């Protein structure tokens, strides 16, 4: 099949390129804009208690005041607010209300702090559009107007709250995307120049993947609208590195094989046909593992991950198709001039360092397996200290952003939980009015819960069937202590609800509690499903039942090592309270799926060497010698590309960038280089049971330069047994 694809593309390269350009123009011109949502509650399904509580609040208290933005005032000199200052605060609050800013429904005074240094203006926005870009736009107008109204006074005013966080997150994301894009471009360009010493070849993947990126983003926007998925600004940054990182990997696999076929004596167009025929299955298998792993995120209960999974799967699918059609078409038009001005493509490299590593694995496979395994196990011990943090907003932008400064200052000036109180909604189950005489005792029981600062009955709906009890926690809403405390509040709220009533607990801490539950569900569901599907791909590719088990186990060990290292770096080293809650899920899928790519390349090369009649140990050594350079080059570029996410300047992308780049480095330079080949050498022929895929095949010895050996899949610089017209092996 892959040879037929290569033949068609090489015969019609111009039409192939034109088809891609037409598709790009059509998709980009008609695709809807990709929405962005930073409202954490929208990530959860309606079956969770916090969402049920939010829905009840909308029905029972439709006019209830929930601030979307908070203006925080303090004197420029840091002193206590004077009577004149308080008059200025009241004037600014009134003037903001008179402006009738889009989305703004109410502007009311807040409570001054106990120390007299701070005061507030609370702004309510349309709850139907919570987390949407239009509210971020409203926050920008509010922020500018408040600062303008404060000119000439002694007041320093800052805007915080969820709408302001959405605005700052949006701005931070744009800056992060620019830095990630530039960093990715430079890393790929410089690395390819060093590897090939050919400017055309170094620029080619950047140009073609740029086209692929436009098409993928358009298709993602279509899918997001069609299936009503949630979007988040962080996805755009992740897409950049996935498209350019994975796309460059597939480009390298193809170009190494194309260069090899030219060295074998194929004329240029035939060399590209053979390259696609030989490496196509490897690229398709590697992409299939990644796509399946990403699609497994569709089983997640979190809207953020539900959207990310299909989005990344679409991106990798488009990249796969481009790797098998667009890139071969462009390169076949250019021909060997793509390597200009370098002459090194004309001669076989020595690969001395990888040959030495291969000999080491060949001589001492047990020692290699034990040492590399111990490194992975030692790093994995760090997972014992893993803690999760659930504040997606602060994790998605630097602490210096204005909304984050407001959040930190409010925690110091007011009760830590005052900015995001918990609400307990007590409702009648029979539709009759509630017995108000039970309210005081119920509030006292809620207030006595460990971790609660205060609890009071704040309002009853018009029908008297639902009461709202405001519970203020002692801790900031997203902390572990607050999440534990709201769990205890739920227990008391449910168990001590008066007869004929039921209680629902809402608020941000309740949402985070449900997110924690949802993530734990994902660990039990997404992880095993992704692993089983990847094992299925490995089994089909290798025609083996044994090999997929230890391959996926080795990659799983790599995941543990990566999470452990991330815990030590960020929690222990930098003092983070925890890692972003979705990081293990994302890291597992990236490290397991993409890390499997390198295992696929290495073990396919090892099988090929075994088919040449070599014993398992020698085959492992030769596989490392010839597939090692490709794995090293691809692993370095992909790891460095993901590392550019650390330039974004926020905790989420910094942690994600380090974790995924470290995991890919471990997958390429520990697992694929040492652990996998040494284990395969030790297991021997049994690794290929029941297919016996490592047995010598006499038919391959007669393969001519135009043939495609179905057993070769790797993308190394000299990664196939090929014959020149005279019958000599190259």
XYZ file of C-alpha atoms in Angstrom:
730
model
C 0.000 0.000 0.000
C 2.703 2.479 0.962
C 4.654 1.785 -2.222
C 1.505 2.556 -4.232
C 1.115 5.839 -2.351
C 4.744 6.721 -3.067
C 4.382 5.852 -6.755
C 1.249 7.976 -7.180
C 2.737 10.981 -5.401
C 6.063 10.849 -7.267
C 4.278 10.525 -10.624
C 2.046 13.523 -9.890
C 3.999 15.789 -7.501
C 2.620 19.074 -8.845
C -0.994 17.941 -8.552
C -0.294 16.660 -5.039
C 1.099 20.042 -3.963
C -1.762 21.922 -5.665
C -4.297 19.714 -3.884
C -2.738 20.584 -0.530
C -2.736 24.315 -1.325
C -6.384 24.252 -2.417
C -7.327 22.350 0.732
C -5.436 24.855 2.896
C -7.116 27.888 1.315
C -10.587 26.331 1.461
C -10.304 25.152 5.068
C -8.652 28.291 6.460
C -11.111 30.595 4.652
C -14.228 28.790 5.872
C -13.232 27.462 9.308
C -15.001 29.013 12.312
C -12.962 30.794 14.960
C -11.743 28.563 17.774
C -13.442 29.651 21.013
C -11.619 29.772 24.319
C -13.084 28.908 27.685
C -11.314 29.415 31.002
C -14.295 28.537 33.213
C -13.234 25.446 35.147
C -16.849 24.394 35.810
C -17.464 23.996 32.075
C -14.913 21.170 32.010
C -17.161 18.883 34.096
C -20.251 16.910 33.025
C -23.622 17.777 34.539
C -23.675 14.647 36.710
C -21.194 16.099 39.231
C -22.510 17.736 42.397
C -20.814 21.098 41.852
C -22.479 21.422 38.444
C -25.867 20.357 39.830
C -25.425 23.035 42.508
C -24.610 25.665 39.874
C -27.707 24.720 37.872
C -29.857 24.896 41.012
C -28.440 28.328 41.824
C -29.439 29.550 38.351
C -33.020 28.310 38.848
C -33.544 29.285 42.484
C -31.548 32.516 42.580
C -31.372 33.828 39.011
C -30.513 37.323 40.225
C -27.978 36.171 42.822
C -24.840 38.254 42.822
C -21.731 36.351 41.805
C -18.853 38.699 40.961
C -17.048 38.004 37.676
C -14.613 40.873 38.234
C -13.256 42.496 41.381
C -11.603 45.927 41.510
C -9.165 46.058 44.440
C -8.219 49.493 45.821
C -5.305 50.452 48.040
C -3.374 53.640 48.649
C -0.282 54.157 46.509
C 1.789 54.586 49.704
C 0.380 51.372 51.226
C -1.260 53.166 54.147
C -4.815 52.929 55.488
C -7.600 54.334 53.352
C -8.740 57.806 54.399
C -12.277 59.164 54.268
C -11.360 60.941 51.022
C -10.059 57.672 49.580
C -13.314 55.909 50.466
C -15.267 58.665 48.716
C -13.114 58.137 45.625
C -13.825 54.389 45.755
C -17.578 55.058 45.955
C -17.369 57.540 43.047
C -15.421 55.095 40.838
C -17.900 52.320 41.644
C -20.850 54.543 40.687
C -19.185 55.788 37.492
C -18.355 52.237 36.367
C -22.001 51.257 36.801
C -23.165 54.203 34.697
C -21.005 53.198 31.730
C -23.235 50.184 30.906
C -20.325 48.112 29.629
C -21.280 45.092 27.509
C -21.780 41.931 29.631
C -21.790 43.955 32.881
C -25.070 43.551 34.806
C -24.306 45.056 38.226
C -21.542 47.118 39.809
C -21.781 47.292 43.622
C -19.488 48.260 46.524
C -17.612 45.497 48.312
C -16.475 45.172 51.908
C -13.330 46.983 53.113
C -10.613 44.820 54.659
C -10.350 44.546 58.437
C -7.003 46.356 58.476
C -8.499 49.294 56.558
C -5.940 49.139 53.758
C -8.119 47.692 50.991
C -11.561 48.177 49.505
C -13.473 46.496 46.681
C -15.851 47.041 43.792
C -17.724 43.906 42.738
C -18.863 43.457 39.122
C -21.440 40.903 38.044
C -21.525 39.730 34.410
C -23.900 37.585 32.374
C -23.415 34.063 33.778
C -24.409 32.498 30.437
C -21.152 33.736 28.919
C -18.825 32.862 31.819
C -15.304 32.169 30.583
C -16.042 33.368 27.044
C -13.850 35.882 25.139
C -16.537 38.606 25.266
C -16.200 38.742 29.053
C -12.440 39.064 28.751
C -13.115 42.033 26.445
C -15.422 43.499 29.083
C -12.700 43.056 31.699
C -10.269 45.021 29.521
C -12.720 47.927 29.284
C -13.361 47.776 33.049
C -9.664 47.738 33.837
C -8.907 50.703 31.587
C -11.894 52.718 32.817
C -11.153 52.052 36.496
C -7.554 53.187 36.114
C -8.684 56.282 34.212
C -11.235 57.170 36.911
C -8.563 56.700 39.610
C -6.216 59.254 38.042
C -5.630 62.258 40.284
C -6.383 60.279 43.447
C -4.143 58.500 45.939
C -5.611 55.150 44.923
C -3.966 52.283 43.103
C -6.652 50.107 41.462
C -6.207 46.600 40.034
C -8.802 44.348 38.403
C -9.053 40.669 39.306
C -11.697 37.957 39.294
C -12.513 35.291 36.724
C -13.119 37.689 33.799
C -9.839 39.501 34.427
C -8.069 36.152 34.716
C -9.509 35.157 31.340
C -8.140 38.408 29.871
C -4.674 37.924 31.372
C -4.657 34.259 30.395
C -5.497 35.273 26.833
C -2.663 37.811 26.713
C -0.227 35.400 28.339
C -1.198 32.698 25.854
C -0.473 34.974 22.877
C 2.954 35.825 24.268
C 3.626 32.182 25.060
C 2.586 31.055 21.595
C 4.925 33.599 19.998
C 7.887 32.487 22.138
C 7.114 28.798 21.598
C 6.743 29.321 17.849
C 10.056 31.179 17.557
C 11.869 28.694 19.802
C 10.487 25.724 17.881
C 11.464 27.265 14.534
C 15.040 28.011 15.654
C 15.608 24.580 17.250
C 14.384 22.640 14.216
C 16.263 24.852 11.756
C 19.594 24.754 13.601
C 19.420 21.023 14.376
C 18.590 20.052 10.789
C 21.393 22.289 9.512
C 23.830 20.501 11.820
C 22.579 17.037 10.799
C 22.331 17.511 7.032
C 24.348 20.716 6.362
C 21.705 21.573 3.762
C 19.692 24.828 4.049
C 16.911 23.694 1.681
C 16.362 20.505 3.652
C 16.436 22.415 6.950
C 13.767 24.888 5.808
C 11.561 22.366 4.021
C 9.855 20.801 7.072
C 9.201 24.227 8.593
C 7.451 25.431 5.435
C 5.433 22.264 4.834
C 4.469 21.836 8.482
C 3.386 25.486 8.533
C 0.904 24.608 5.783
C -0.151 21.496 7.679
C -0.650 23.600 10.826
C -3.090 25.933 9.052
C -5.146 22.993 7.780
C -5.073 21.189 11.146
C -6.219 24.295 13.056
C -9.094 24.766 10.630
C -10.200 21.145 10.961
C -9.927 21.376 14.753
C -12.154 24.457 14.759
C -14.708 22.573 12.630
C -14.609 19.581 15.012
C -14.899 21.820 18.079
C -18.020 23.485 16.699
C -19.549 20.308 15.254
C -19.228 18.272 18.452
C -19.720 21.223 20.849
C -16.374 20.659 22.558
C -14.746 22.953 25.101
C -11.672 24.916 24.036
C -8.823 26.387 26.052
C -6.095 28.811 25.054
C -3.335 26.421 26.200
C -4.289 23.970 23.420
C -2.919 26.310 20.738
C 0.522 26.273 22.360
C 0.481 22.482 22.632
C -0.587 22.171 18.988
C 2.446 24.139 17.826
C 4.926 21.752 19.390
C 2.946 18.633 18.447
C 2.735 19.623 14.781
C 6.325 20.759 14.408
C 7.829 18.153 16.723
C 6.019 15.091 15.397
C 6.086 16.425 11.830
C 9.850 16.825 11.956
C 10.170 13.279 13.314
C 8.297 11.835 10.344
C 10.277 14.064 7.988
C 13.518 12.687 9.421
C 12.352 9.080 9.104
C 11.581 9.654 5.422
C 14.699 11.654 4.557
C 17.105 9.206 6.200
C 15.544 6.417 4.129
C 15.535 8.534 0.949
C 19.237 9.284 1.442
C 19.958 5.601 1.969
C 18.207 4.617 -1.242
C 20.188 7.214 -3.187
C 23.378 5.720 -1.729
C 22.165 2.291 -2.850
C 22.123 3.514 -6.457
C 18.422 4.229 -7.037
C 17.623 7.052 -9.407
C 16.030 9.964 -7.465
C 12.332 9.367 -8.164
C 12.626 5.618 -7.582
C 14.554 6.356 -4.393
C 11.580 8.358 -3.059
C 9.105 5.629 -4.065
C 11.211 3.045 -2.243
C 11.660 5.360 0.742
C 7.906 5.789 1.161
C 7.399 2.059 0.603
C 9.976 1.096 3.222
C 9.391 3.715 5.922
C 5.646 4.236 5.367
C 4.576 1.444 7.704
C 6.876 2.749 10.439
C 5.478 6.276 10.136
C 1.897 4.993 9.988
C 2.406 2.705 13.001
C 4.102 5.446 15.009
C 1.377 7.951 14.107
C -1.314 5.354 14.805
C -0.005 4.868 18.348
C -0.031 8.614 18.944
C -3.492 9.110 17.401
C -5.029 6.268 19.406
C -3.482 7.553 22.624
C -4.862 11.035 21.982
C -8.301 9.705 21.041
C -8.344 7.815 24.341
C -8.689 11.250 25.945
C -12.240 11.283 24.570
C -13.035 8.897 27.440
C -12.046 11.614 29.901
C -14.737 13.278 31.985
C -12.995 16.655 31.739
C -14.073 18.925 28.895
C -10.537 20.292 28.536
C -9.068 16.860 27.886
C -12.061 15.761 25.817
C -11.332 18.620 23.428
C -7.565 18.213 23.520
C -7.680 14.536 22.550
C -9.537 14.862 19.237
C -7.697 18.121 18.445
C -4.267 16.529 18.770
C -5.437 13.386 16.968
C -6.576 15.539 14.030
C -3.218 17.341 14.024
C -1.214 14.103 13.964
C -3.474 12.586 11.283
C -2.932 15.569 8.985
C 0.809 15.400 9.736
C 0.858 11.685 8.855
C -0.870 12.283 5.516
C 1.551 15.116 4.770
C 4.506 12.895 5.632
C 3.382 10.291 3.106
C 2.244 12.673 0.324
C 3.203 16.358 0.554
C 6.825 15.950 1.646
C 7.589 13.145 -0.863
C 6.023 15.255 -3.634
C 8.110 18.329 -2.805
C 11.343 16.370 -2.363
C 10.795 14.386 -5.578
C 10.520 17.688 -7.480
C 13.731 19.024 -5.970
C 15.644 15.737 -6.165
C 19.130 15.268 -4.657
C 19.619 19.044 -4.767
C 17.687 19.064 -1.505
C 21.002 18.056 0.143
C 22.935 20.949 -1.467
C 25.693 21.983 -0.824
C 26.656 19.000 1.355
C 28.269 15.972 -0.307
C 27.995 13.716 2.754
C 24.740 12.167 1.523
C 26.716 10.350 -1.186
C 28.716 8.183 1.237
C 27.830 5.808 4.036
C 28.631 7.238 7.517
C 30.780 5.311 9.971
C 28.445 5.774 12.967
C 31.447 4.957 15.184
C 29.886 6.099 18.448
C 26.680 4.183 17.901
C 28.669 1.172 16.711
C 30.575 1.252 20.027
C 27.319 1.517 21.970
C 25.931 -1.361 19.935
C 28.944 -3.529 20.765
C 28.464 -2.734 24.455
C 24.816 -3.843 24.349
C 25.798 -6.938 22.335
C 28.462 -8.018 24.831
C 26.604 -7.204 28.069
C 22.837 -7.088 27.473
C 21.998 -8.122 31.048
C 24.184 -5.411 32.594
C 22.768 -2.831 30.170
C 19.188 -3.811 30.977
C 19.823 -3.736 34.741
C 21.638 -0.368 34.759
C 19.144 1.392 32.481
C 16.267 -0.174 34.438
C 17.726 1.001 37.759
C 17.973 4.562 36.449
C 14.286 4.470 35.518
C 13.251 2.900 38.838
C 15.296 5.407 40.856
C 13.674 8.362 39.096
C 10.243 6.767 39.500
C 10.554 6.961 43.291
C 9.774 10.671 43.023
C 6.162 9.826 42.121
C 5.550 8.978 45.799
C 5.620 12.711 46.562
C 3.224 13.757 43.796
C 0.533 16.298 44.694
C -1.977 17.955 42.391
C -2.998 21.603 42.204
C -6.285 22.629 40.610
C -6.032 26.371 40.018
C -6.012 26.319 36.219
C -6.144 30.112 35.927
C -3.023 30.880 37.986
C -1.263 27.897 36.451
C -1.868 29.296 32.976
C -0.191 32.675 33.488
C 2.701 34.258 35.383
C 2.148 35.394 38.995
C 3.018 38.946 37.891
C -0.208 39.301 35.860
C -2.587 41.840 37.416
C -5.388 39.372 38.162
C -2.913 37.082 39.939
C -1.582 39.999 41.995
C -5.162 40.793 43.014
C -5.765 37.166 43.988
C -2.627 37.069 46.156
C -3.335 40.432 47.830
C -6.953 39.512 48.579
C -5.824 36.311 50.281
C -3.623 38.403 52.571
C -6.149 41.193 53.197
C -9.300 39.083 53.542
C -10.084 35.534 54.635
C -8.284 33.169 52.275
C -11.573 31.606 51.222
C -13.563 34.861 51.045
C -12.791 35.461 47.376
C -14.500 32.191 46.405
C -16.967 31.101 49.130
C -18.659 27.711 49.146
C -22.455 27.578 48.847
C -24.647 24.880 50.346
C -28.088 24.814 48.735
C -30.742 23.155 50.890
C -33.874 22.260 48.898
C -37.239 20.776 49.741
C -37.810 17.360 48.182
C -41.626 17.594 48.198
C -42.015 21.123 46.829
C -43.238 22.513 50.165
C -41.592 25.534 51.825
C -38.606 24.786 54.061
C -38.851 24.881 57.840
C -36.873 28.033 58.648
C -36.570 27.090 62.301
C -34.013 24.448 61.342
C -31.730 26.930 59.533
C -29.764 28.113 62.577
C -28.869 24.624 63.769
C -27.954 23.559 60.224
C -25.681 26.591 59.751
C -23.998 25.864 63.101
C -23.254 22.291 62.030
C -21.722 23.549 58.768
C -19.700 26.160 60.651
C -18.309 23.510 63.007
C -16.704 21.541 60.167
C -12.919 21.427 60.357
C -11.493 23.986 57.908
C -14.580 26.265 57.870
C -14.137 29.879 59.003
C -17.831 30.760 59.058
C -21.248 29.620 57.837
C -24.519 31.538 57.600
C -27.876 31.349 55.860
C -27.710 34.121 53.262
C -30.949 33.917 51.258
C -34.103 31.923 50.489
C -35.779 31.782 47.089
C -39.234 33.323 46.472
C -41.055 30.012 46.910
C -39.215 29.257 50.120
C -38.163 25.860 48.743
C -34.403 26.485 48.510
C -32.040 28.153 50.971
C -28.488 29.278 50.274
C -25.956 28.828 53.090
C -22.698 30.698 52.493
C -19.726 28.780 53.884
C -16.369 30.559 54.021
C -13.376 28.245 54.199
C -10.134 29.044 55.989
C -8.127 28.257 52.869
C -7.821 29.533 49.299
C -10.258 27.683 47.035
C -7.766 25.680 44.955
C -5.543 24.387 47.779
C -5.486 20.781 48.947
C -6.717 21.888 52.376
C -9.736 23.652 50.854
C -10.580 20.624 48.696
C -10.343 18.324 51.726
C -12.452 20.760 53.757
C -15.199 20.980 51.141
C -15.325 17.169 51.151
C -16.073 17.316 54.888
C -18.638 20.068 54.264
C -20.381 17.796 51.767
C -20.493 14.941 54.275
C -22.106 17.125 56.939
C -24.385 18.932 54.467
C -25.768 15.613 53.219
C -25.963 13.671 56.475
C -27.386 16.501 58.622
C -29.882 17.856 56.105
C -33.315 18.122 57.809
C -35.949 15.550 56.923
C -37.627 16.228 53.597
C -34.647 18.137 52.202
C -31.545 17.468 50.161
C -28.318 19.438 49.967
C -25.990 20.306 47.094
C -22.593 21.913 47.659
C -21.329 24.371 45.042
C -18.549 26.911 44.613
C -15.004 26.759 43.272
C -13.650 24.395 45.929
C -16.516 22.025 45.180
C -15.683 22.240 41.463
C -12.036 21.428 42.188
C -13.141 18.520 44.365
C -15.116 17.119 41.429
C -12.221 17.737 39.030
C -10.041 15.680 41.378
C -12.620 12.868 41.241
C -12.805 13.149 37.444
C -9.021 12.969 37.064
C -8.876 9.853 39.235
C -11.553 8.337 36.978
C -9.400 9.187 33.968
C -6.397 7.468 35.528
C -8.444 4.281 35.837
C -10.000 4.555 32.360
C -7.834 6.476 29.894
C -4.494 4.974 30.935
C -5.429 1.288 30.501
C -7.394 1.890 27.289
C -4.532 3.838 25.696
C -2.010 1.187 26.766
C -4.089 -1.700 25.402
C -4.685 0.016 22.058
C -0.989 0.855 21.673
C -0.134 -2.755 22.505
C -2.565 -3.844 19.790
C -0.748 -1.677 17.235
C 2.602 -3.081 18.366
C 1.273 -6.613 18.113
C -0.008 -6.068 14.568
C 3.217 -4.392 13.477
C 5.570 -6.954 15.025
C 3.294 -10.004 14.603
C 4.150 -10.860 18.190
C 2.295 -11.391 21.453
C 5.361 -11.212 23.700
C 7.170 -8.066 22.529
C 4.273 -5.600 23.064
C 4.095 -6.507 26.760
C 7.641 -5.598 27.663
C 7.689 -2.662 25.250
C 4.649 -1.039 26.859
C 5.983 -1.935 30.311
C 9.282 -0.198 29.528
C 7.471 2.900 28.301
C 5.298 2.832 31.422
C 8.475 2.748 33.493
C 9.659 5.748 31.504
C 6.442 7.527 32.463
C 7.115 6.845 36.128
C 10.669 8.161 35.788
C 9.392 11.296 34.077
C 6.725 12.054 36.678
C 9.211 11.388 39.477
C 11.781 13.767 37.989
C 9.112 16.441 37.489
C 8.025 16.127 41.134
C 11.598 16.523 42.337
C 12.292 19.521 40.089
C 9.114 21.529 40.672
C 7.726 20.401 44.030
C 10.937 19.723 45.904
C 13.326 21.992 44.010
C 11.161 25.043 43.246
C 8.687 24.682 46.100
C 5.503 24.357 44.029
C 2.546 23.255 46.153
C 1.792 20.623 43.512
C 1.782 19.894 39.792
C -1.110 20.905 37.544
C -3.821 18.291 37.950
C -4.008 17.208 34.300
C -0.228 16.886 33.878
C 0.040 13.110 34.550
C -2.705 12.357 32.002
C -1.108 14.498 29.302
C 2.380 13.283 30.162
C 1.322 9.645 30.095
C -0.167 9.987 26.644
C 2.723 11.979 25.194
C 5.475 9.876 26.731
C 3.773 6.520 26.145
C 2.524 7.282 22.629
C 5.470 9.223 21.251
C 8.001 7.232 23.255
C 6.641 4.116 21.594
C 7.671 5.607 18.214
C 11.329 5.149 19.069
C 10.769 1.662 20.380
C 8.996 0.837 17.110
C 11.939 2.100 15.063
C 14.551 0.309 17.158
C 12.852 -3.063 17.463
C 11.841 -3.059 13.784
C 15.480 -2.487 12.894
C 16.503 -5.228 15.321
C 14.056 -7.613 13.662
C 15.461 -6.693 10.267
C 18.995 -7.481 11.396
C 17.801 -10.789 12.845
C 16.233 -11.635 9.486
C 19.692 -11.277 7.989
C 20.660 -14.349 10.003
C 22.211 -12.673 13.055
C 21.705 -14.046 16.550
C 19.618 -11.897 18.966
C 22.611 -10.223 20.649
C 24.350 -9.318 17.429
C 21.070 -8.093 15.957
C 20.622 -5.774 18.958
C 24.118 -4.362 18.505
C 23.624 -3.761 14.782
C 20.203 -2.199 15.375
C 21.712 0.324 17.757
C 24.517 1.074 15.294
C 22.228 1.848 12.356
C 18.934 3.003 13.909
C 20.626 4.863 16.747
C 21.458 8.032 14.756
C 17.848 8.432 13.627
C 16.441 7.859 17.111
C 18.981 10.305 18.574
C 18.259 13.016 16.000
C 14.483 12.633 16.180
C 14.449 12.364 19.972
C 16.640 15.428 20.422
C 14.534 17.590 18.100
C 11.237 16.477 19.615
C 12.470 16.889 23.206
C 13.935 20.317 22.445
C 10.733 21.332 20.672
C 8.571 20.444 23.659
C 11.071 22.195 25.923
C 10.183 25.483 24.184
C 6.885 25.352 26.091
C 8.933 26.364 29.130
C 9.362 29.782 27.481
C 5.643 30.538 27.909
C 6.209 31.833 31.439
C 3.348 30.031 33.210
C 3.341 27.037 35.522
C 1.143 24.792 33.382
C 3.195 25.006 30.191
C 6.516 25.125 32.061
C 5.739 21.904 33.909
C 4.295 20.313 30.786
C 7.252 21.385 28.649
C 9.799 19.952 31.078
C 7.882 16.740 31.728
C 7.198 15.852 28.101
C 10.674 16.821 26.847
C 12.318 14.867 29.671
C 10.040 11.897 29.000
C 10.875 11.902 25.297
C 14.592 12.145 26.092
C 14.247 9.139 28.414
C 12.272 7.261 25.738
C 14.865 7.954 23.042
C 18.163 7.832 24.934
C 17.454 5.296 27.704
C 14.613 3.023 26.600
C 15.057 2.828 22.817
C 18.865 2.958 22.937
C 19.531 0.558 25.787
C 16.596 -0.905 27.702
C 14.546 -2.234 24.771
C 17.371 -3.716 22.643
C 19.082 -5.291 25.654
C 15.814 -6.879 26.861
C 15.063 -8.141 23.356
C 18.559 -9.618 23.132
C 18.084 -11.397 26.469
C 14.643 -12.763 25.602
C 15.932 -13.903 22.219
C 13.704 -15.652 19.685
C 10.890 -15.922 22.244
C 10.333 -12.149 21.897
C 8.770 -12.749 18.476
C 6.414 -15.556 19.463
C 4.176 -16.710 17.831
C 5.039 -14.937 14.563
C 8.782 -15.724 14.465
C 9.308 -12.375 12.773
C 13.054 -12.516 13.402
C 13.678 -15.645 11.301
C 15.828 -15.218 8.214
C 13.829 -14.751 5.029
C 15.530 -16.002 1.908
C 13.327 -13.929 -0.376
C 14.744 -10.667 0.912
C 18.220 -11.620 -0.247
C 17.097 -11.362 -3.837
C 15.476 -7.952 -3.459
C 16.427 -5.563 -6.184
C 16.786 -1.831 -5.805
C 13.170 -1.245 -6.727
C 11.677 -3.721 -4.304
C 10.142 -3.043 -0.955
C 10.996 -5.389 1.885
C 7.846 -5.723 3.961
C 9.906 -6.470 7.021
C 11.756 -3.154 7.166
C 10.214 -0.311 9.079
C 12.908 1.721 10.764
C 13.996 5.163 9.670
C 17.732 5.065 10.398
C 20.435 6.408 8.137
C 21.335 2.883 7.049
C 18.343 0.960 8.287
C 17.508 -1.611 5.628
C 19.154 -4.521 3.894
C 19.255 -3.271 0.323
C 20.867 -4.528 -2.837
C 22.477 -2.600 -5.635
C 22.051 -3.898 -9.203
C 25.178 -6.026 -8.852
C 23.736 -7.840 -5.840
C 26.075 -6.318 -3.231
C 24.608 -5.514 0.171
C 24.867 -1.859 1.175
